[in-house]
Tab-separated table of C-alpha atoms and ligand atoms in Angstrom:
chain	number	residue	atom	x	y	z
T	1	MET	CA	-0.509	-128.882	69.232
T	2	ALA	CA	-2.425	-125.867	68.882
T	3	ILE	CA	-4.896	-126.141	72.331
T	4	VAL	CA	-8.239	-124.937	71.267
T	5	GLY	CA	-10.417	-123.195	73.467
T	6	THR	CA	-13.379	-123.020	74.279
T	7	LEU	CA	-16.128	-120.697	72.510
T	8	LYS	CA	-14.753	-117.158	74.533
T	9	THR	CA	-17.068	-113.488	74.490
T	10	PHE	CA	-17.096	-110.494	76.850
T	11	LYS	CA	-19.543	-108.397	78.786
T	12	GLY	CA	-21.618	-105.814	76.694
T	13	GLY	CA	-20.381	-105.058	73.357
T	14	ARG	CA	-22.713	-105.652	70.291
T	15	TYR	CA	-23.084	-107.623	67.425
T	16	PHE	CA	-23.806	-105.961	64.250
T	17	PRO	CA	-25.459	-107.813	60.845
T	18	LYS	CA	-23.953	-107.512	57.961
T	19	LEU	CA	-25.389	-104.416	56.140
T	20	PRO	CA	-25.372	-103.548	52.891
T	21	GLY	CA	-22.539	-101.659	52.068
T	22	THR	CA	-20.775	-104.531	53.434
T	23	PRO	CA	-17.327	-104.871	51.239
T	24	ARG	CA	-17.867	-108.495	49.186
T	25	LEU	CA	-14.505	-111.090	50.402
T	26	ARG	CA	-12.417	-110.128	47.662
T	27	LEU	CA	-9.346	-108.051	47.452
T	28	ASP	CA	-8.991	-105.289	44.574
T	29	ARG	CA	-6.066	-103.071	44.197
T	30	ALA	CA	-6.350	-99.212	44.390
T	31	PRO	CA	-4.461	-97.283	41.139
T	32	LEU	CA	-1.418	-95.869	42.348
T	33	PRO	CA	-1.996	-92.092	43.851
T	34	ARG	CA	-0.440	-89.230	41.648
T	35	ARG	CA	0.692	-87.820	44.894
T	36	ALA	CA	0.942	-89.476	48.379
T	37	VAL	CA	0.677	-87.510	51.361
T	38	VAL	CA	2.831	-89.073	54.120
T	39	PRO	CA	2.698	-87.729	58.308
T	40	LEU	CA	5.924	-88.776	59.568
T	41	ARG	CA	4.687	-89.154	63.332
T	42	GLN	CA	3.458	-92.970	63.201
T	43	GLY	CA	0.385	-94.373	65.974
T	44	PHE	CA	2.194	-94.065	68.628
T	45	GLY	CA	5.878	-92.878	69.976
T	46	ASP	CA	7.967	-89.932	68.634
T	47	GLU	CA	8.284	-88.274	65.360
T	48	PRO	CA	11.239	-89.509	63.331
T	49	GLU	CA	13.231	-86.751	61.862
T	50	PRO	CA	12.858	-86.426	57.971
T	51	TRP	CA	16.104	-88.329	55.624
T	52	VAL	CA	14.462	-86.211	52.695
T	53	ALA	CA	14.647	-82.925	51.410
T	54	VAL	CA	12.265	-81.060	49.656
T	55	GLY	CA	13.827	-81.669	45.804
T	56	ASP	CA	15.014	-85.193	46.456
T	57	ALA	CA	13.977	-87.868	44.124
T	58	VAL	CA	12.839	-91.328	46.124
T	59	GLU	CA	12.652	-94.910	45.067
T	60	ALA	CA	9.503	-96.609	47.099
T	61	GLY	CA	10.786	-98.209	49.977
T	62	GLN	CA	13.667	-96.081	51.022
T	63	PRO	CA	13.187	-94.186	54.595
T	64	LEU	CA	11.314	-90.563	54.453
T	65	ALA	CA	12.200	-90.631	58.037
T	66	ARG	CA	13.824	-92.197	60.524
T	67	SER	CA	15.661	-91.835	64.302
T	68	ASP	CA	16.891	-94.905	65.264
T	69	GLU	CA	17.743	-92.994	68.815
T	70	LYS	CA	14.035	-92.336	69.615
T	71	LEU	CA	10.921	-94.434	70.570
T	72	CYS	CA	9.915	-95.150	66.339
T	73	THR	CA	10.635	-97.032	63.308
T	74	PRO	CA	11.474	-95.806	60.136
T	75	VAL	CA	8.772	-94.365	57.446
T	76	PRO	CA	9.449	-95.743	54.048
T	77	ALA	CA	8.588	-93.750	50.880
T	78	PRO	CA	5.214	-95.293	50.096
T	79	VAL	CA	5.251	-93.994	45.810
T	80	SER	CA	8.064	-93.297	44.015
T	81	GLY	CA	8.786	-89.765	42.678
T	82	GLU	CA	9.720	-86.811	43.902
T	83	VAL	CA	9.576	-84.460	47.365
T	84	VAL	CA	7.961	-82.197	47.105
T	85	ALA	CA	6.736	-80.829	50.109
T	86	LEU	CA	7.831	-81.207	53.829
T	87	GLU	CA	5.386	-79.448	55.735
T	88	GLU	CA	3.813	-78.595	59.260
T	89	GLY	CA	0.524	-80.366	59.167
T	90	VAL	CA	-1.675	-82.431	61.760
T	91	HIS	CA	-2.446	-86.150	61.860
T	92	PRO	CA	-5.552	-87.157	59.870
T	93	LEU	CA	-6.901	-89.180	62.831
T	94	ASP	CA	-5.538	-87.853	66.110
T	95	GLY	CA	-5.435	-84.251	64.819
T	96	ARG	CA	-1.845	-83.491	66.225
T	97	PRO	CA	0.502	-81.693	64.505
T	98	THR	CA	3.350	-83.622	62.499
T	99	LEU	CA	5.701	-82.949	59.472
T	100	ILE	CA	4.356	-84.114	56.452
T	101	ALA	CA	6.246	-85.166	53.514
T	102	VAL	CA	4.469	-85.069	49.540
T	103	ILE	CA	5.568	-86.916	46.840
T	104	GLU	CA	4.659	-85.965	43.819
T	105	ALA	CA	4.547	-90.002	42.092
T	106	ASP	CA	6.080	-91.004	38.511
T	107	GLY	CA	3.904	-94.017	38.107
T	108	ARG	CA	6.485	-96.727	38.929
T	109	PRO	CA	4.992	-99.533	40.694
T	110	GLY	CA	8.307	-101.288	42.349
T	111	TRP	CA	9.761	-100.597	45.701
T	112	ARG	CA	13.372	-100.817	46.828
T	113	PRO	CA	13.629	-104.304	48.454
T	114	LEU	CA	14.980	-104.760	52.067
T	115	GLU	CA	18.216	-105.615	52.788
T	116	ARG	CA	17.814	-109.207	54.538
T	117	PRO	CA	20.646	-111.998	55.468
T	118	GLU	CA	20.624	-115.010	53.342
T	119	GLY	CA	18.794	-118.224	53.745
T	120	SER	CA	15.944	-119.303	56.442
T	121	TYR	CA	14.802	-116.331	58.713
T	122	THR	CA	14.683	-118.876	61.373
T	123	LYS	CA	18.457	-118.997	61.405
T	124	TRP	CA	19.260	-115.568	61.037
T	125	GLY	CA	18.696	-114.609	64.994
T	126	ARG	CA	16.538	-112.369	66.979
T	127	GLU	CA	18.153	-109.067	66.450
T	128	ALA	CA	18.860	-109.529	62.397
T	129	LEU	CA	14.973	-110.234	62.339
T	130	GLY	CA	14.141	-108.038	64.697
T	131	ARG	CA	15.871	-105.225	62.267
T	132	VAL	CA	13.851	-106.416	59.114
T	133	LEU	CA	10.735	-105.758	61.176
T	134	TYR	CA	12.071	-102.249	62.213
T	135	GLU	CA	13.641	-101.359	58.596
T	136	ALA	CA	10.224	-102.165	56.874
T	137	GLY	CA	8.078	-100.136	59.325
T	138	VAL	CA	6.082	-103.140	60.581
T	139	THR	CA	6.899	-102.541	64.277
T	140	ALA	CA	4.478	-99.439	63.893
T	141	LEU	CA	1.945	-101.172	63.914
T	142	PRO	CA	0.352	-102.607	67.045
T	143	LYS	CA	-0.562	-100.337	69.623
T	144	GLY	CA	2.943	-99.364	71.202
T	145	GLY	CA	4.721	-100.641	69.201
T	146	PHE	CA	6.225	-104.452	68.497
T	147	PRO	CA	9.465	-104.562	70.679
T	148	THR	CA	12.677	-105.274	68.918
T	149	ALA	CA	16.120	-104.931	70.082
T	150	PHE	CA	15.746	-100.978	68.338
T	151	ASN	CA	13.994	-98.253	69.546
T	152	SER	CA	10.864	-99.976	68.708
T	153	SER	CA	8.387	-100.605	71.367
T	154	VAL	CA	7.324	-98.751	74.792
T	155	ALA	CA	8.383	-102.104	75.472
T	156	ASP	CA	12.612	-101.629	76.703
T	157	ASP	CA	12.989	-105.181	76.453
T	158	PRO	CA	11.721	-107.892	73.609
T	159	GLY	CA	12.370	-110.677	76.768
T	160	ALA	CA	9.770	-108.815	78.642
T	161	ILE	CA	6.906	-110.050	76.194
T	162	SER	CA	5.360	-113.061	77.499
T	163	TYR	CA	1.905	-113.095	75.180
T	164	LEU	CA	1.705	-112.365	71.653
T	165	LEU	CA	-2.318	-111.985	70.912
T	166	ILE	CA	-3.151	-112.098	67.107
T	167	ASN	CA	-6.610	-110.500	66.459
T	168	ALA	CA	-8.338	-111.920	63.817
T	169	VAL	CA	-11.931	-111.226	64.423
T	170	GLU	CA	-13.520	-108.017	63.289
T	171	ALA	CA	-16.931	-106.746	64.354
T	172	GLU	CA	-17.480	-103.305	63.274
T	173	PRO	CA	-19.941	-102.225	60.764
T	174	TYR	CA	-18.330	-102.472	56.891
T	175	VAL	CA	-15.027	-102.937	58.753
T	176	ARG	CA	-13.892	-106.016	56.865
T	177	GLY	CA	-10.084	-105.720	55.339
T	178	ASP	CA	-8.347	-108.272	57.740
T	179	LEU	CA	-11.171	-110.883	56.884
T	180	VAL	CA	-10.894	-110.481	53.097
T	181	LEU	CA	-6.758	-110.755	53.909
T	182	LEU	CA	-7.680	-114.055	56.313
T	183	TYR	CA	-9.608	-115.393	52.682
T	184	GLU	CA	-6.517	-114.022	50.067
T	185	GLU	CA	-3.720	-114.654	51.815
T	186	PHE	CA	-3.867	-117.252	54.555
T	187	ASP	CA	0.110	-118.280	54.328
T	188	ALA	CA	1.364	-115.007	54.906
T	189	PHE	CA	-0.675	-114.858	57.856
T	190	VAL	CA	0.106	-117.983	59.216
T	191	GLY	CA	3.900	-117.853	57.943
T	192	GLY	CA	3.790	-114.248	59.777
T	193	ILE	CA	2.448	-115.467	62.966
T	194	LYS	CA	5.203	-117.710	63.028
T	195	ILE	CA	7.924	-114.436	62.228
T	196	LEU	CA	6.544	-112.399	64.971
T	197	LYS	CA	6.865	-115.430	67.340
T	198	GLU	CA	10.488	-116.082	66.318
T	199	ALA	CA	11.082	-112.409	66.839
T	200	LEU	CA	9.312	-112.307	70.258
T	201	GLY	CA	11.526	-115.784	71.631
T	202	ASN	CA	9.651	-117.544	74.016
T	203	VAL	CA	5.768	-116.292	73.981
T	204	GLU	CA	2.560	-117.756	74.103
T	205	VAL	CA	0.460	-117.025	71.036
T	206	HIS	CA	-3.015	-116.792	71.401
T	207	ILE	CA	-4.905	-116.087	68.096
T	208	GLY	CA	-8.911	-114.647	68.329
T	209	ILE	CA	-10.921	-115.619	64.787
T	210	GLY	CA	-14.641	-115.262	64.568
T	211	HIS	CA	-16.861	-118.618	65.560
T	212	ASP	CA	-18.612	-117.909	62.441
T	213	GLN	CA	-15.647	-118.209	60.326
T	214	ALA	CA	-15.702	-122.099	60.345
T	215	ARG	CA	-13.596	-123.160	57.199
T	216	LEU	CA	-11.022	-120.600	58.412
T	217	PHE	CA	-10.749	-121.811	61.964
T	218	GLU	CA	-10.458	-125.149	61.108
T	219	GLU	CA	-7.490	-124.473	58.807
T	220	LEU	CA	-5.756	-122.195	61.244
T	221	VAL	CA	-5.803	-125.479	63.830
T	222	ALA	CA	-4.989	-128.003	61.261
T	223	ARG	CA	-1.686	-125.316	60.013
T	224	LEU	CA	-0.429	-124.363	63.943
T	225	GLU	CA	-1.507	-128.271	65.071
T	226	TYR	CA	2.020	-129.109	66.151
T	227	HIS	CA	3.140	-126.237	67.480
T	228	ASP	CA	2.956	-126.413	71.370
T	229	TRP	CA	2.808	-122.274	71.803
T	230	ALA	CA	-0.451	-121.989	69.735
T	231	TYR	CA	-3.703	-121.314	71.025
T	232	VAL	CA	-6.800	-120.388	68.645
T	233	HIS	CA	-9.686	-119.512	70.403
T	234	PRO	CA	-12.947	-119.324	68.860
T	235	LEU	CA	-14.850	-115.695	69.561
T	236	LEU	CA	-18.099	-114.455	69.225
T	237	PRO	CA	-18.003	-111.712	66.594
T	238	LYS	CA	-19.451	-108.943	68.664
T	239	TYR	CA	-17.898	-105.176	68.589
T	240	PRO	CA	-15.624	-104.187	70.032
T	241	GLN	CA	-13.783	-107.822	70.486
T	242	GLY	CA	-10.672	-106.364	68.650
T	243	ALA	CA	-9.788	-103.656	71.143
T	244	ASP	CA	-6.412	-104.176	73.235
T	245	GLU	CA	-8.432	-104.111	76.695
T	246	VAL	CA	-11.340	-106.722	75.712
T	247	LEU	CA	-9.284	-108.699	73.454
T	248	ILE	CA	-6.652	-109.200	76.999
T	249	LYS	CA	-9.439	-109.527	79.028
T	250	THR	CA	-11.142	-112.152	77.018
T	251	LEU	CA	-8.222	-114.163	75.674
T	252	LEU	CA	-5.951	-114.024	78.750
T	253	ASN	CA	-8.541	-112.966	81.630
T	254	ARG	CA	-6.173	-109.923	82.738
T	255	GLU	CA	-6.895	-106.446	82.862
T	256	LEU	CA	-5.050	-104.390	80.778
T	257	PRO	CA	-4.672	-101.192	83.581
T	258	VAL	CA	-5.685	-97.451	82.574
T	259	GLY	CA	-3.911	-95.642	80.427
T	260	GLN	CA	-1.184	-98.379	79.752
T	261	PRO	CA	-0.127	-100.010	76.347
T	262	PRO	CA	-0.478	-103.725	76.558
T	263	GLN	CA	3.332	-103.980	76.427
T	264	ALA	CA	2.939	-103.093	80.452
T	265	ILE	CA	1.595	-106.441	81.410
T	266	GLY	CA	3.898	-108.239	79.222
T	267	VAL	CA	1.212	-108.900	75.681
T	268	VAL	CA	1.568	-107.422	72.601
T	269	VAL	CA	-1.820	-107.493	70.154
T	270	CYS	CA	-1.033	-107.512	66.561
T	271	ASP	CA	-3.708	-108.160	64.138
T	272	VAL	CA	-3.856	-109.870	60.572
T	273	GLN	CA	-2.442	-107.114	58.647
T	274	THR	CA	0.558	-107.016	61.187
T	275	ALA	CA	1.107	-110.741	60.679
T	276	VAL	CA	1.170	-110.146	56.766
T	277	ALA	CA	2.722	-107.425	56.550
T	278	ALA	CA	5.680	-109.387	58.600
T	279	TYR	CA	5.477	-112.187	56.222
T	280	GLU	CA	6.252	-109.690	53.475
T	281	ALA	CA	9.071	-108.053	55.157
T	282	VAL	CA	11.317	-111.066	55.847
T	283	LEU	CA	10.240	-113.090	52.740
T	284	ASP	CA	9.451	-110.627	50.150
T	285	GLY	CA	11.513	-107.833	51.381
T	286	LYS	CA	8.831	-105.362	50.848
T	287	PRO	CA	8.152	-102.377	53.414
T	288	LEU	CA	5.140	-101.349	54.694
T	289	ILE	CA	4.187	-99.321	51.797
T	290	GLU	CA	0.281	-100.359	51.395
T	291	ARG	CA	-2.560	-100.979	53.269
T	292	VAL	CA	-6.212	-103.360	52.984
T	293	ILE	CA	-9.150	-100.987	53.666
T	294	ALA	CA	-12.646	-101.456	53.353
T	295	PHE	CA	-14.474	-99.209	50.983
T	296	GLY	CA	-17.741	-99.651	52.159
T	297	GLY	CA	-21.115	-98.140	53.590
T	298	SER	CA	-24.460	-96.791	52.884
T	299	ALA	CA	-23.328	-94.379	50.170
T	300	VAL	CA	-21.067	-97.296	48.291
T	301	ALA	CA	-22.634	-98.909	45.560
T	302	HIS	CA	-19.723	-101.382	44.956
T	303	PRO	CA	-18.353	-102.156	48.179
T	304	ARG	CA	-14.912	-103.930	48.310
T	305	CYS	CA	-11.673	-104.124	50.142
T	306	VAL	CA	-8.497	-102.607	48.393
T	307	ARG	CA	-4.605	-102.573	48.825
T	308	VAL	CA	-3.699	-98.942	48.688
T	309	ARG	CA	-0.991	-97.163	48.839
T	310	VAL	CA	0.020	-96.014	52.322
T	311	GLY	CA	-0.275	-91.450	51.727
T	312	THR	CA	-2.977	-92.031	48.768
T	313	PRO	CA	-5.218	-88.924	49.399
T	314	VAL	CA	-8.894	-89.890	50.305
T	315	GLY	CA	-10.237	-87.839	47.146
T	316	ASP	CA	-8.335	-89.642	45.044
T	317	LEU	CA	-10.270	-93.241	46.331
T	318	LEU	CA	-13.491	-91.596	45.969
T	319	GLU	CA	-12.929	-90.550	42.511
T	320	ALA	CA	-11.349	-94.107	41.978
T	321	PHE	CA	-14.366	-95.935	43.245
T	322	LYS	CA	-17.395	-93.300	44.207
T	323	HIS	CA	-20.820	-94.429	42.885
T	324	GLU	CA	-23.075	-91.879	44.642
T	325	PRO	CA	-22.289	-88.696	46.695
T	326	PRO	CA	-21.766	-89.540	50.078
T	327	ALA	CA	-22.572	-87.504	52.547
T	328	ARG	CA	-20.197	-88.072	55.130
T	329	VAL	CA	-16.563	-89.828	54.608
T	330	ILE	CA	-15.165	-91.290	57.525
T	331	LEU	CA	-11.477	-92.585	58.028
T	332	ASN	CA	-12.383	-96.101	59.632
T	333	GLY	CA	-15.359	-97.450	60.591
T	334	PRO	CA	-18.891	-95.883	61.560
T	335	LEU	CA	-18.281	-96.262	65.320
T	336	ARG	CA	-14.573	-95.532	65.780
T	337	GLY	CA	-13.595	-93.375	63.027
T	338	VAL	CA	-13.153	-89.857	62.252
T	339	ALA	CA	-14.871	-87.416	60.047
T	340	PRO	CA	-11.800	-85.638	58.454
T	341	GLY	CA	-13.982	-82.692	56.601
T	342	ASP	CA	-11.409	-82.419	53.822
T	343	VAL	CA	-10.518	-85.198	51.522
T	344	GLU	CA	-7.117	-84.651	50.730
T	345	VAL	CA	-6.417	-86.582	53.783
T	346	PRO	CA	-4.539	-89.666	53.483
T	347	VAL	CA	-4.537	-92.722	54.155
T	348	THR	CA	-2.183	-93.679	56.845
T	349	ARG	CA	-0.505	-96.874	58.322
T	350	GLU	CA	-3.084	-96.821	60.976
T	351	VAL	CA	-6.781	-96.309	58.362
T	352	ARG	CA	-8.428	-100.079	58.126
T	353	ALA	CA	-11.355	-98.226	56.702
T	354	LEU	CA	-13.039	-95.833	54.570
T	355	THR	CA	-16.622	-95.825	55.134
T	356	LEU	CA	-18.955	-93.273	53.177
T	357	LEU	CA	-22.222	-92.810	54.902
T	358	LYS	CA	-25.592	-91.559	53.683
T	359	GLU	CA	-27.477	-88.791	55.412
T	360	PRO	CA	-29.330	-89.694	57.417
T	361	PRO	CA	-27.426	-92.808	57.849
T	362	ALA	CA	-29.032	-96.023	57.461
T	363	PRO	CA	-29.484	-98.682	58.170
T	364	VAL	CA	-26.397	-98.538	60.198
T	365	SER	CA	-26.943	-95.959	62.922
T	366	THR	CA	-30.191	-94.917	64.289
T	367	ALA	CA	-28.487	-92.964	67.240
T	368	LEU	CA	-25.610	-91.027	65.802
T	369	HIS	CA	-27.491	-88.215	64.327
T	370	GLY	CA	-30.398	-86.226	64.802
T	371	PRO	CA	-31.497	-83.669	67.674
T	372	GLU	CA	-30.840	-84.747	71.259
T	373	ARG	CA	-33.435	-85.544	73.904
T	374	PRO	CA	-33.697	-85.524	77.103
T	375	CYS	CA	-32.120	-89.026	78.994
T	376	ILE	CA	-34.716	-91.233	79.159
T	377	ARG	CA	-32.644	-93.237	81.789
T	378	CYS	CA	-33.378	-96.668	79.634
T	379	GLY	CA	-29.883	-97.943	80.762
T	380	ASP	CA	-28.777	-99.481	77.333
T	381	CYS	CA	-25.464	-96.745	77.725
T	382	LEU	CA	-24.721	-99.274	80.371
T	383	THR	CA	-25.743	-102.323	79.197
T	384	VAL	CA	-23.684	-102.051	75.838
T	385	CYS	CA	-20.643	-100.441	77.687
T	386	PRO	CA	-17.590	-103.357	77.483
T	387	GLN	CA	-15.608	-101.271	80.282
T	388	ASN	CA	-18.214	-101.752	82.976
T	389	LEU	CA	-19.197	-97.843	83.023
T	390	SER	CA	-22.143	-95.240	83.481
T	391	PRO	CA	-21.649	-93.319	79.980
T	392	ILE	CA	-24.432	-91.159	81.191
T	393	ALA	CA	-23.272	-90.514	84.449
T	394	LEU	CA	-19.786	-89.362	82.753
T	395	PHE	CA	-21.695	-87.202	80.471
T	396	GLU	CA	-23.423	-85.452	82.955
T	397	ALA	CA	-20.471	-84.587	85.169
T	398	LEU	CA	-18.455	-83.428	82.416
T	399	GLU	CA	-21.496	-81.522	81.022
T	400	ALA	CA	-21.880	-79.989	84.498
T	401	GLY	CA	-17.788	-78.988	84.758
T	402	ARG	CA	-17.434	-81.918	87.663
T	403	TRP	CA	-14.500	-83.287	85.960
T	404	ARG	CA	-12.889	-84.213	89.183
T	405	GLU	CA	-15.345	-86.525	89.608
T	406	ALA	CA	-15.563	-87.787	86.106
T	407	GLU	CA	-12.055	-88.191	86.356
T	408	ARG	CA	-11.819	-90.440	89.840
T	409	THR	CA	-15.305	-91.677	90.836
T	410	LEU	CA	-16.312	-92.614	87.567
T	411	ALA	CA	-12.969	-93.924	85.929
T	412	LEU	CA	-13.117	-91.218	82.769
T	413	GLU	CA	-10.015	-92.930	81.669
T	414	ALA	CA	-11.365	-96.722	81.545
T	415	CYS	CA	-13.318	-95.404	78.512
T	416	ILE	CA	-12.002	-97.459	75.283
T	417	ASP	CA	-13.620	-94.817	72.676
T	418	CYS	CA	-16.010	-97.806	71.343
T	419	GLY	CA	-18.205	-95.341	69.972
T	420	LEU	CA	-21.285	-97.907	71.098
T	421	CYS	CA	-22.778	-95.900	73.732
T	422	SER	CA	-23.904	-93.059	71.404
T	423	TYR	CA	-24.921	-95.970	68.724
T	424	VAL	CA	-27.717	-97.037	71.391
T	425	CYS	CA	-28.962	-93.699	73.311
T	426	PRO	CA	-32.559	-92.942	71.675
T	427	ALA	CA	-31.840	-89.866	72.945
T	428	LYS	CA	-29.055	-89.508	70.518
T	429	LEU	CA	-26.594	-87.439	73.156
T	430	PRO	CA	-22.860	-87.151	72.227
T	431	LEU	CA	-21.897	-89.680	75.033
T	432	ALA	CA	-18.789	-90.938	73.383
T	433	GLU	CA	-17.924	-88.190	71.570
T	434	THR	CA	-18.025	-86.021	75.468
T	435	LEU	CA	-16.055	-88.806	76.803
T	436	ARG	CA	-13.453	-88.394	74.181
T	437	GLN	CA	-13.214	-84.311	74.701
T	438	GLY	CA	-12.796	-85.235	78.950
T	439	GLN	CA	-9.987	-87.565	77.654
T	440	ARG	CA	-8.530	-84.918	75.928
T	441	TRP	CA	-9.220	-82.375	78.553
T	442	LEU	CA	-7.563	-84.946	81.081
T	443	ARG	CA	-4.175	-85.317	78.738
T	444	GLU	CA	-3.796	-81.810	78.417
T	445	GLU	CA	-4.150	-80.838	82.195
T	446	ARG	CA	-1.302	-83.412	82.818
T	447	LEU	CA	1.262	-82.449	79.964
T	448	GLN	CA	1.100	-78.716	81.176
T	449	GLU	CA	1.754	-80.392	84.994
T	450	VAL	CA	4.527	-81.438	83.941
T	451	THR	CA	5.816	-78.981	81.526
C	501	LIG	S1	-17.348	-95.484	74.339
C	501	LIG	FE1	-16.263	-95.291	76.040
C	501	LIG	S2	-18.224	-95.242	77.840
C	501	LIG	FE2	-19.246	-95.310	75.901
C	501	LIG	S3	-19.549	-97.932	75.417
C	501	LIG	FE3	-17.554	-97.194	74.909
C	501	LIG	S4	-16.077	-97.866	76.548
C	501	LIG	FE4	-17.837	-97.458	77.224
C	502	LIG	S1	-29.096	-94.545	76.459
C	502	LIG	FE1	-29.453	-92.471	76.445
C	502	LIG	S2	-31.150	-92.758	77.227
C	502	LIG	FE2	-30.663	-94.126	77.758
C	502	LIG	S3	-29.516	-94.176	79.781
C	502	LIG	FE3	-28.570	-93.646	78.481
C	502	LIG	S4	-28.111	-91.789	77.916
C	502	LIG	FE4	-30.124	-92.062	78.949
């Protein structure tokens, strides 16, 4: 029987009300892109080798890149067409170099189905099940990868995992693709959880869902009632509840060591889309060629959630759905997202939202913009920090070049880049941005020490 916990939350964070520009709870489909732009490196691990050459005809779903011996998963072609370029570029989210494949689409909507064993997946065995998830590219979605018998995760051994956490709470303004999927594809969500549990073996599954979604919560409890491995937890929908560090602490009361992926402590964290993608891969043979993203923000007259092919350039979506010229385009939500500065960048496997904000951004932020002023020592940045850090002390240390103090005394690396400190700061200091730069400097310095 599913064990239902009491209402849980965490220290710090912030609750955001539903803002104008928040997508409605209905799922639309974006048009197929004319060309797909696909970075071959995924959100973690190594970059796979290209399996296609310029001039090749490809079918949606066939691997564009794979390296079974490296820590990565195959990258399926998101559309059918012709590969017209394979070129060096940068990943739109982290700015690091990656090879990028460009496919001129031919407009065919189907995809090449994955090879799967006959019969129910419960009879396939864990290795065959893991292979289907791996071939689909689903294993690339969680941070650190989803462990299978293949090189898809930083966890060497799937048996080393004891907990599967499912994050079904979205709390960042405008970002609600997962919530829409819960409403529209609940069966696939529950089915996907069972598949992921089957692939991991003997694990406890803890699902955190917003307590404001009472109907979904009750339905989930009813569906998992007879599974003694399932725990359903109602959570306050406070941002950043879904961050790995925060979710692990809230659901398991365990700390994720700084700089470590959840797999290091025997935990895998997946979201709603990962569960649905697992279901589609195993039941329908569908590779990971689509994402559900929220298309919202203060500059969007008709905000919506859309199924979109991976690799679709942001410009195509703006053309299809834009109603007012936005001042700023952000990949992902307004607090954790990045402003790419170029609408030719694509939606990748890690993108959850496309946010368009008016300038000045209203009403989501009073703090992300405007002239900086001296700190007034209000302490708001300390109050909201979910990691119990002192953002202002870190900011001042980094601004003064006291890098070692920031690293060793003030725990710079524990910052999870949630952006809340910048958001609440009445002095409009770029706290989170400065901490992000500091962390980047630290990583580069360590890399230089190793090489
Ligand atoms: S960005 Fe970092 S320092 Fe700022 S509130 Fe979030 S975790 Fe704390
Ligand atoms: S929120 Fe801004 S003004 Fe307030 S203490 Fe932090 S840095 Fe200073």
